[in-house]
C-alpha cells in the first residue's frame, strides 16, 4: 500500500508520516530528506562538479548517508534543496531513488508512507491513499522553529520558509499542488493525535 502525504514546509507531513508508520508498521520515506542530502553534497562539491548535471551524473560515487540529520535540517541546506529541486535531472534522480527504496523493501513492509511535494501528483499518481496537509503560515513557522530547537539548529534564518514555499509552488516541473483524488486535512487547529486519527480513518477505509 502506498500512502502519499504532500504539503508545504511545516505543515506536519513528517510527524504524521512517522505516526502512521508506527501505527501500521509501514516504512516512511521522506523525499524532502533525499533532496536535502543531494543539496548538502552539492553545496560541498568540488569546482568541476558545480554544474548540477555533472554533479548528478557523478552522484553514485558519493555515500549520501554520512551526514547527520541536524545538518540536513539546517536552513542553508533547505534553501539549496529547494533551489536544486527545480532541475529535472535532480527530480528524476530522487524519484528513481524513492521507487528503488519501495521495491527493495516491499517484502519487508506491507505499506509505505511517502511525504513530499509531488508524491501524489507525479511520483505515485496511483497511490492507494493521498493526503494533502494544509496549515496556516503562523502554525507552520511555529512548528519549524520548534523542530529546529529540538534538533539544536540555529533558528535565525527560519523566516525564509515563505521564500522556499513560493519557489516550490511556482516551479515549472512538479510544483506543489493538491493532487487529484487527495483528501485535504487542515492541521492548523488540530493536535497531532487528531490529525493521526483523521488519517487513520481514511486509511482504514482503503485497507
Ligand atoms: O520537505 P522538506 O522541507 O525537507 O524539503 C526540502 C526541499 O526539497 C523543499 O523545499 C523542496 C524540495 N522537495 C521537492 O521539491 N519535492 C519533494 N517531493 C520534496 C522536497
mmCIF file of C-alpha atoms and ligand atoms in Angstrom:
data_model
loop_
_atom_site.group_PDB
_atom_site.id
_atom_site.type_symbol
_atom_site.label_atom_id
_atom_site.label_comp_id
_atom_site.label_asym_id
_atom_site.label_seq_id
_atom_site.Cartn_x
_atom_site.Cartn_y
_atom_site.Cartn_z
ATOM 1 C CA UNK A 1 0.000 0.000 0.000
ATOM 2 C CA UNK A 2 1.300 3.456 -0.898
ATOM 3 C CA UNK A 3 0.200 6.478 1.122
ATOM 4 C CA UNK A 4 1.315 9.865 -0.191
ATOM 5 C CA UNK A 5 1.435 12.925 2.028
ATOM 6 C CA UNK A 6 2.063 16.230 0.302
ATOM 7 C CA UNK A 7 2.057 19.754 1.663
ATOM 8 C CA UNK A 8 4.224 22.800 2.233
ATOM 9 C CA UNK A 9 7.071 23.134 4.744
ATOM 10 C CA UNK A 10 5.987 22.785 8.344
ATOM 11 C CA UNK A 11 2.501 21.503 7.517
ATOM 12 C CA UNK A 12 3.134 18.437 9.699
ATOM 13 C CA UNK A 13 3.879 15.836 6.990
ATOM 14 C CA UNK A 14 6.846 14.269 8.759
ATOM 15 C CA UNK A 15 5.110 13.982 12.129
ATOM 16 C CA UNK A 16 2.046 12.416 10.537
ATOM 17 C CA UNK A 17 4.137 10.040 8.398
ATOM 18 C CA UNK A 18 6.148 8.838 11.407
ATOM 19 C CA UNK A 19 2.986 8.400 13.490
ATOM 20 C CA UNK A 20 1.284 6.358 10.772
ATOM 21 C CA UNK A 21 4.352 4.178 10.261
ATOM 22 C CA UNK A 22 4.417 3.420 13.994
ATOM 23 C CA UNK A 23 0.727 2.566 13.905
ATOM 24 C CA UNK A 24 0.739 0.259 10.853
ATOM 25 C CA UNK A 25 4.383 -0.875 10.791
ATOM 26 C CA UNK A 26 4.772 0.843 7.418
ATOM 27 C CA UNK A 27 8.035 2.306 6.081
ATOM 28 C CA UNK A 28 8.487 6.081 5.990
ATOM 29 C CA UNK A 29 10.249 7.621 3.010
ATOM 30 C CA UNK A 30 10.954 11.329 3.495
ATOM 31 C CA UNK A 31 11.525 12.639 -0.025
ATOM 32 C CA UNK A 32 12.484 16.098 1.288
ATOM 33 C CA UNK A 33 15.360 14.494 3.166
ATOM 34 C CA UNK A 34 16.587 12.952 -0.099
ATOM 35 C CA UNK A 35 16.566 16.401 -1.747
ATOM 36 C CA UNK A 36 18.405 17.746 1.317
ATOM 37 C CA UNK A 37 21.094 15.036 1.051
ATOM 38 C CA UNK A 38 21.657 15.863 -2.610
ATOM 39 C CA UNK A 39 21.758 19.583 -1.734
ATOM 40 C CA UNK A 40 24.240 19.122 1.111
ATOM 41 C CA UNK A 41 26.732 17.237 -1.056
ATOM 42 C CA UNK A 42 26.144 19.630 -3.950
ATOM 43 C CA UNK A 43 26.978 22.553 -1.615
ATOM 44 C CA UNK A 44 30.249 20.809 -0.758
ATOM 45 C CA UNK A 45 31.041 19.590 -4.281
ATOM 46 C CA UNK A 46 34.382 20.326 -5.930
ATOM 47 C CA UNK A 47 34.512 23.149 -8.502
ATOM 48 C CA UNK A 48 34.321 20.765 -11.502
ATOM 49 C CA UNK A 49 31.022 19.342 -10.206
ATOM 50 C CA UNK A 50 29.305 22.687 -9.574
ATOM 51 C CA UNK A 51 27.192 22.139 -12.653
ATOM 52 C CA UNK A 52 24.045 20.291 -11.479
ATOM 53 C CA UNK A 53 24.107 17.904 -14.463
ATOM 54 C CA UNK A 54 27.734 16.841 -13.893
ATOM 55 C CA UNK A 55 27.034 16.561 -10.180
ATOM 56 C CA UNK A 56 24.079 14.199 -10.599
ATOM 57 C CA UNK A 57 25.948 12.152 -13.206
ATOM 58 C CA UNK A 58 28.673 11.560 -10.606
ATOM 59 C CA UNK A 59 26.454 11.210 -7.545
ATOM 60 C CA UNK A 60 26.838 7.418 -7.329
ATOM 61 C CA UNK A 61 30.451 7.991 -6.212
ATOM 62 C CA UNK A 62 29.204 9.703 -3.027
ATOM 63 C CA UNK A 63 27.891 7.985 0.090
ATOM 64 C CA UNK A 64 24.889 10.204 0.840
ATOM 65 C CA UNK A 65 24.409 8.728 4.310
ATOM 66 C CA UNK A 66 27.400 10.211 6.064
ATOM 67 C CA UNK A 67 25.823 13.472 7.167
ATOM 68 C CA UNK A 68 23.764 13.954 10.327
ATOM 69 C CA UNK A 69 20.067 14.807 10.269
ATOM 70 C CA UNK A 70 20.547 18.057 12.202
ATOM 71 C CA UNK A 71 22.914 19.322 9.480
ATOM 72 C CA UNK A 72 20.461 18.252 6.778
ATOM 73 C CA UNK A 73 17.659 20.103 8.579
ATOM 74 C CA UNK A 74 19.532 23.425 8.613
ATOM 75 C CA UNK A 75 18.058 26.369 6.692
ATOM 76 C CA UNK A 76 21.037 26.629 4.331
ATOM 77 C CA UNK A 77 20.546 23.059 3.202
ATOM 78 C CA UNK A 78 16.751 23.542 2.974
ATOM 79 C CA UNK A 79 17.134 26.570 0.694
ATOM 80 C CA UNK A 80 19.639 24.768 -1.515
ATOM 81 C CA UNK A 81 17.342 21.712 -1.670
ATOM 82 C CA UNK A 82 14.510 23.914 -2.895
ATOM 83 C CA UNK A 83 16.825 25.563 -5.466
ATOM 84 C CA UNK A 84 18.191 22.346 -6.969
ATOM 85 C CA UNK A 85 14.749 20.700 -6.895
ATOM 86 C CA UNK A 86 13.722 22.817 -9.880
ATOM 87 C CA UNK A 87 16.015 20.737 -12.133
ATOM 88 C CA UNK A 88 14.504 17.766 -13.939
ATOM 89 C CA UNK A 89 17.708 15.728 -13.626
ATOM 90 C CA UNK A 90 17.641 16.125 -9.833
ATOM 91 C CA UNK A 91 13.962 15.228 -9.610
ATOM 92 C CA UNK A 92 14.454 12.153 -11.799
ATOM 93 C CA UNK A 93 17.337 11.011 -9.581
ATOM 94 C CA UNK A 94 15.302 11.413 -6.359
ATOM 95 C CA UNK A 95 12.182 9.838 -7.870
ATOM 96 C CA UNK A 96 14.200 6.802 -9.014
ATOM 97 C CA UNK A 97 15.703 6.509 -5.521
ATOM 98 C CA UNK A 98 12.228 6.575 -3.916
ATOM 99 C CA UNK A 99 10.948 3.872 -6.273
ATOM 100 C CA UNK A 100 14.070 1.780 -5.699
ATOM 101 C CA UNK A 101 13.589 2.018 -1.911
ATOM 102 C CA UNK A 102 9.978 0.860 -2.273
ATOM 103 C CA UNK A 103 10.922 -2.101 -4.488
ATOM 104 C CA UNK A 104 13.889 -3.135 -2.306
ATOM 105 C CA UNK A 105 11.831 -3.132 0.889
ATOM 106 C CA UNK A 106 8.498 -4.369 -0.390
ATOM 107 C CA UNK A 107 8.996 -7.857 1.048
ATOM 108 C CA UNK A 108 9.685 -6.356 4.493
ATOM 109 C CA UNK A 109 6.878 -3.765 4.597
ATOM 110 C CA UNK A 110 3.231 -4.010 3.575
ATOM 111 C CA UNK A 111 2.983 -0.272 3.197
ATOM 112 C CA UNK A 112 4.975 2.892 2.556
ATOM 113 C CA UNK A 113 4.193 6.408 3.710
ATOM 114 C CA UNK A 114 5.985 8.833 1.426
ATOM 115 C CA UNK A 115 5.917 12.549 2.087
ATOM 116 C CA UNK A 116 6.936 15.467 -0.079
ATOM 117 C CA UNK A 117 5.576 18.000 -2.562
ATOM 118 C CA UNK A 118 4.788 15.896 -5.655
ATOM 119 C CA UNK A 119 4.296 12.363 -4.353
ATOM 120 C CA UNK A 120 0.563 12.056 -5.070
ATOM 121 C CA UNK A 121 0.744 14.165 -8.232
ATOM 122 C CA UNK A 122 3.884 12.875 -10.006
ATOM 123 C CA UNK A 123 5.784 10.098 -8.208
ATOM 124 C CA UNK A 124 2.832 7.879 -7.237
ATOM 125 C CA UNK A 125 -0.259 9.271 -9.003
ATOM 126 C CA UNK A 126 -1.987 5.928 -8.320
ATOM 127 C CA UNK A 127 -1.212 5.885 -4.577
ATOM 128 C CA UNK A 128 -3.824 3.984 -2.539
ATOM 129 C CA UNK A 129 -4.364 6.936 -0.199
ATOM 130 C CA UNK A 130 -3.418 10.523 -0.988
ATOM 131 C CA UNK A 131 -3.310 13.072 1.806
ATOM 132 C CA UNK A 132 -2.598 16.769 1.434
ATOM 133 C CA UNK A 133 -1.801 18.769 4.556
ATOM 134 C CA UNK A 134 -2.607 22.408 4.835
ATOM 135 C CA UNK A 135 -1.670 24.683 7.753
ATOM 136 C CA UNK A 136 -1.618 28.435 8.340
ATOM 137 C CA UNK A 137 1.699 30.227 7.849
ATOM 138 C CA UNK A 138 1.910 31.086 11.563
ATOM 139 C CA UNK A 139 1.423 27.458 12.567
ATOM 140 C CA UNK A 140 3.962 26.209 10.054
ATOM 141 C CA UNK A 141 6.544 28.695 11.234
ATOM 142 C CA UNK A 142 5.944 27.823 14.891
ATOM 143 C CA UNK A 143 6.343 24.112 14.138
ATOM 144 C CA UNK A 144 9.526 24.597 12.131
ATOM 145 C CA UNK A 145 11.072 26.695 14.934
ATOM 146 C CA UNK A 146 10.061 24.014 17.458
ATOM 147 C CA UNK A 147 11.624 21.299 15.272
ATOM 148 C CA UNK A 148 14.814 23.344 14.945
ATOM 149 C CA UNK A 149 15.028 23.804 18.712
ATOM 150 C CA UNK A 150 14.616 20.042 19.215
ATOM 151 C CA UNK A 151 17.364 19.347 16.664
ATOM 152 C CA UNK A 152 19.502 22.185 18.149
ATOM 153 C CA UNK A 153 19.511 24.084 14.860
ATOM 154 C CA UNK A 154 20.068 27.849 14.674
ATOM 155 C CA UNK A 155 16.576 29.376 14.124
ATOM 156 C CA UNK A 156 17.688 32.807 12.908
ATOM 157 C CA UNK A 157 17.116 32.025 9.188
ATOM 158 C CA UNK A 158 13.804 30.294 9.606
ATOM 159 C CA UNK A 159 11.756 33.181 8.169
ATOM 160 C CA UNK A 160 12.790 32.067 4.668
ATOM 161 C CA UNK A 161 10.060 29.419 4.804
ATOM 162 C CA UNK A 162 7.843 31.572 2.623
ATOM 163 C CA UNK A 163 10.537 32.136 0.022
ATOM 164 C CA UNK A 164 11.017 28.367 -0.254
ATOM 165 C CA UNK A 165 7.279 27.675 -0.413
ATOM 166 C CA UNK A 166 6.853 30.194 -3.225
ATOM 167 C CA UNK A 167 9.667 28.552 -5.226
ATOM 168 C CA UNK A 168 8.320 25.045 -4.541
ATOM 169 C CA UNK A 169 4.787 26.018 -5.607
ATOM 170 C CA UNK A 170 5.635 28.002 -8.723
ATOM 171 C CA UNK A 171 8.422 25.952 -10.362
ATOM 172 C CA UNK A 172 7.705 24.556 -13.828
ATOM 173 C CA UNK A 173 8.365 20.884 -13.028
ATOM 174 C CA UNK A 174 6.324 19.066 -10.372
ATOM 175 C CA UNK A 175 5.231 22.114 -8.350
ATOM 176 C CA UNK A 176 3.439 21.675 -5.045
ATOM 177 C CA UNK A 177 -0.236 21.139 -5.932
ATOM 178 C CA UNK A 178 -3.173 19.371 -4.321
ATOM 179 C CA UNK A 179 -3.047 16.044 -6.228
ATOM 180 C CA UNK A 180 -6.296 14.895 -7.786
ATOM 181 C CA UNK A 181 -8.091 12.398 -5.577
ATOM 182 C CA UNK A 182 -6.403 13.573 -2.379
ATOM 183 C CA UNK A 183 -8.032 14.307 0.958
ATOM 184 C CA UNK A 184 -7.061 17.739 2.268
ATOM 185 C CA UNK A 185 -6.514 17.971 6.023
ATOM 186 C CA UNK A 186 -6.117 21.405 7.578
ATOM 187 C CA UNK A 187 -3.822 20.745 10.529
ATOM 188 C CA UNK A 188 -3.806 24.371 11.790
ATOM 189 C CA UNK A 189 -6.233 23.807 14.620
ATOM 190 C CA UNK A 190 -5.633 20.085 15.071
ATOM 191 C CA UNK A 191 -3.415 18.305 17.567
ATOM 192 C CA UNK A 192 -1.016 15.611 16.331
ATOM 193 C CA UNK A 193 -3.370 12.998 17.782
ATOM 194 C CA UNK A 194 -6.385 14.463 15.961
ATOM 195 C CA UNK A 195 -4.503 14.563 12.656
ATOM 196 C CA UNK A 196 -3.401 10.949 13.140
ATOM 197 C CA UNK A 197 -6.966 9.791 13.920
ATOM 198 C CA UNK A 198 -8.319 11.570 10.852
ATOM 199 C CA UNK A 199 -5.652 9.996 8.614
ATOM 200 C CA UNK A 200 -6.227 6.569 10.204
ATOM 201 C CA UNK A 201 -9.956 6.814 9.417
ATOM 202 C CA UNK A 202 -9.147 7.444 5.740
ATOM 203 C CA UNK A 203 -6.508 4.698 5.538
ATOM 204 C CA UNK A 204 -8.699 2.099 7.267
ATOM 205 C CA UNK A 205 -11.372 2.631 4.601
ATOM 206 C CA UNK A 206 -8.772 1.672 1.980
ATOM 207 C CA UNK A 207 -7.113 -1.285 3.729
HETATM 208 O O1 LIG B 1 10.187 18.565 2.952
HETATM 209 P P1 LIG B 1 11.481 19.402 3.117
HETATM 210 O O2 LIG B 1 11.233 20.756 3.706
HETATM 211 O O3 LIG B 1 12.512 18.635 3.866
HETATM 212 O O4 LIG B 1 12.021 19.596 1.611
HETATM 213 C C1 LIG B 1 13.167 20.355 1.312
HETATM 214 C C2 LIG B 1 13.042 20.882 -0.115
HETATM 215 O O5 LIG B 1 13.097 19.794 -1.038
HETATM 216 C C3 LIG B 1 11.744 21.613 -0.434
HETATM 217 O O6 LIG B 1 11.808 22.997 -0.145
HETATM 218 C C4 LIG B 1 11.558 21.370 -1.900
HETATM 219 C C5 LIG B 1 12.247 20.038 -2.148
HETATM 220 N N1 LIG B 1 11.297 18.939 -2.300
HETATM 221 C C6 LIG B 1 10.715 18.777 -3.541
HETATM 222 O O7 LIG B 1 10.932 19.585 -4.447
HETATM 223 N N2 LIG B 1 9.893 17.711 -3.756
HETATM 224 C C7 LIG B 1 9.630 16.834 -2.795
HETATM 225 N N3 LIG B 1 8.827 15.782 -3.061
HETATM 226 C C8 LIG B 1 10.193 17.001 -1.506
HETATM 227 C C9 LIG B 1 11.016 18.076 -1.285
#
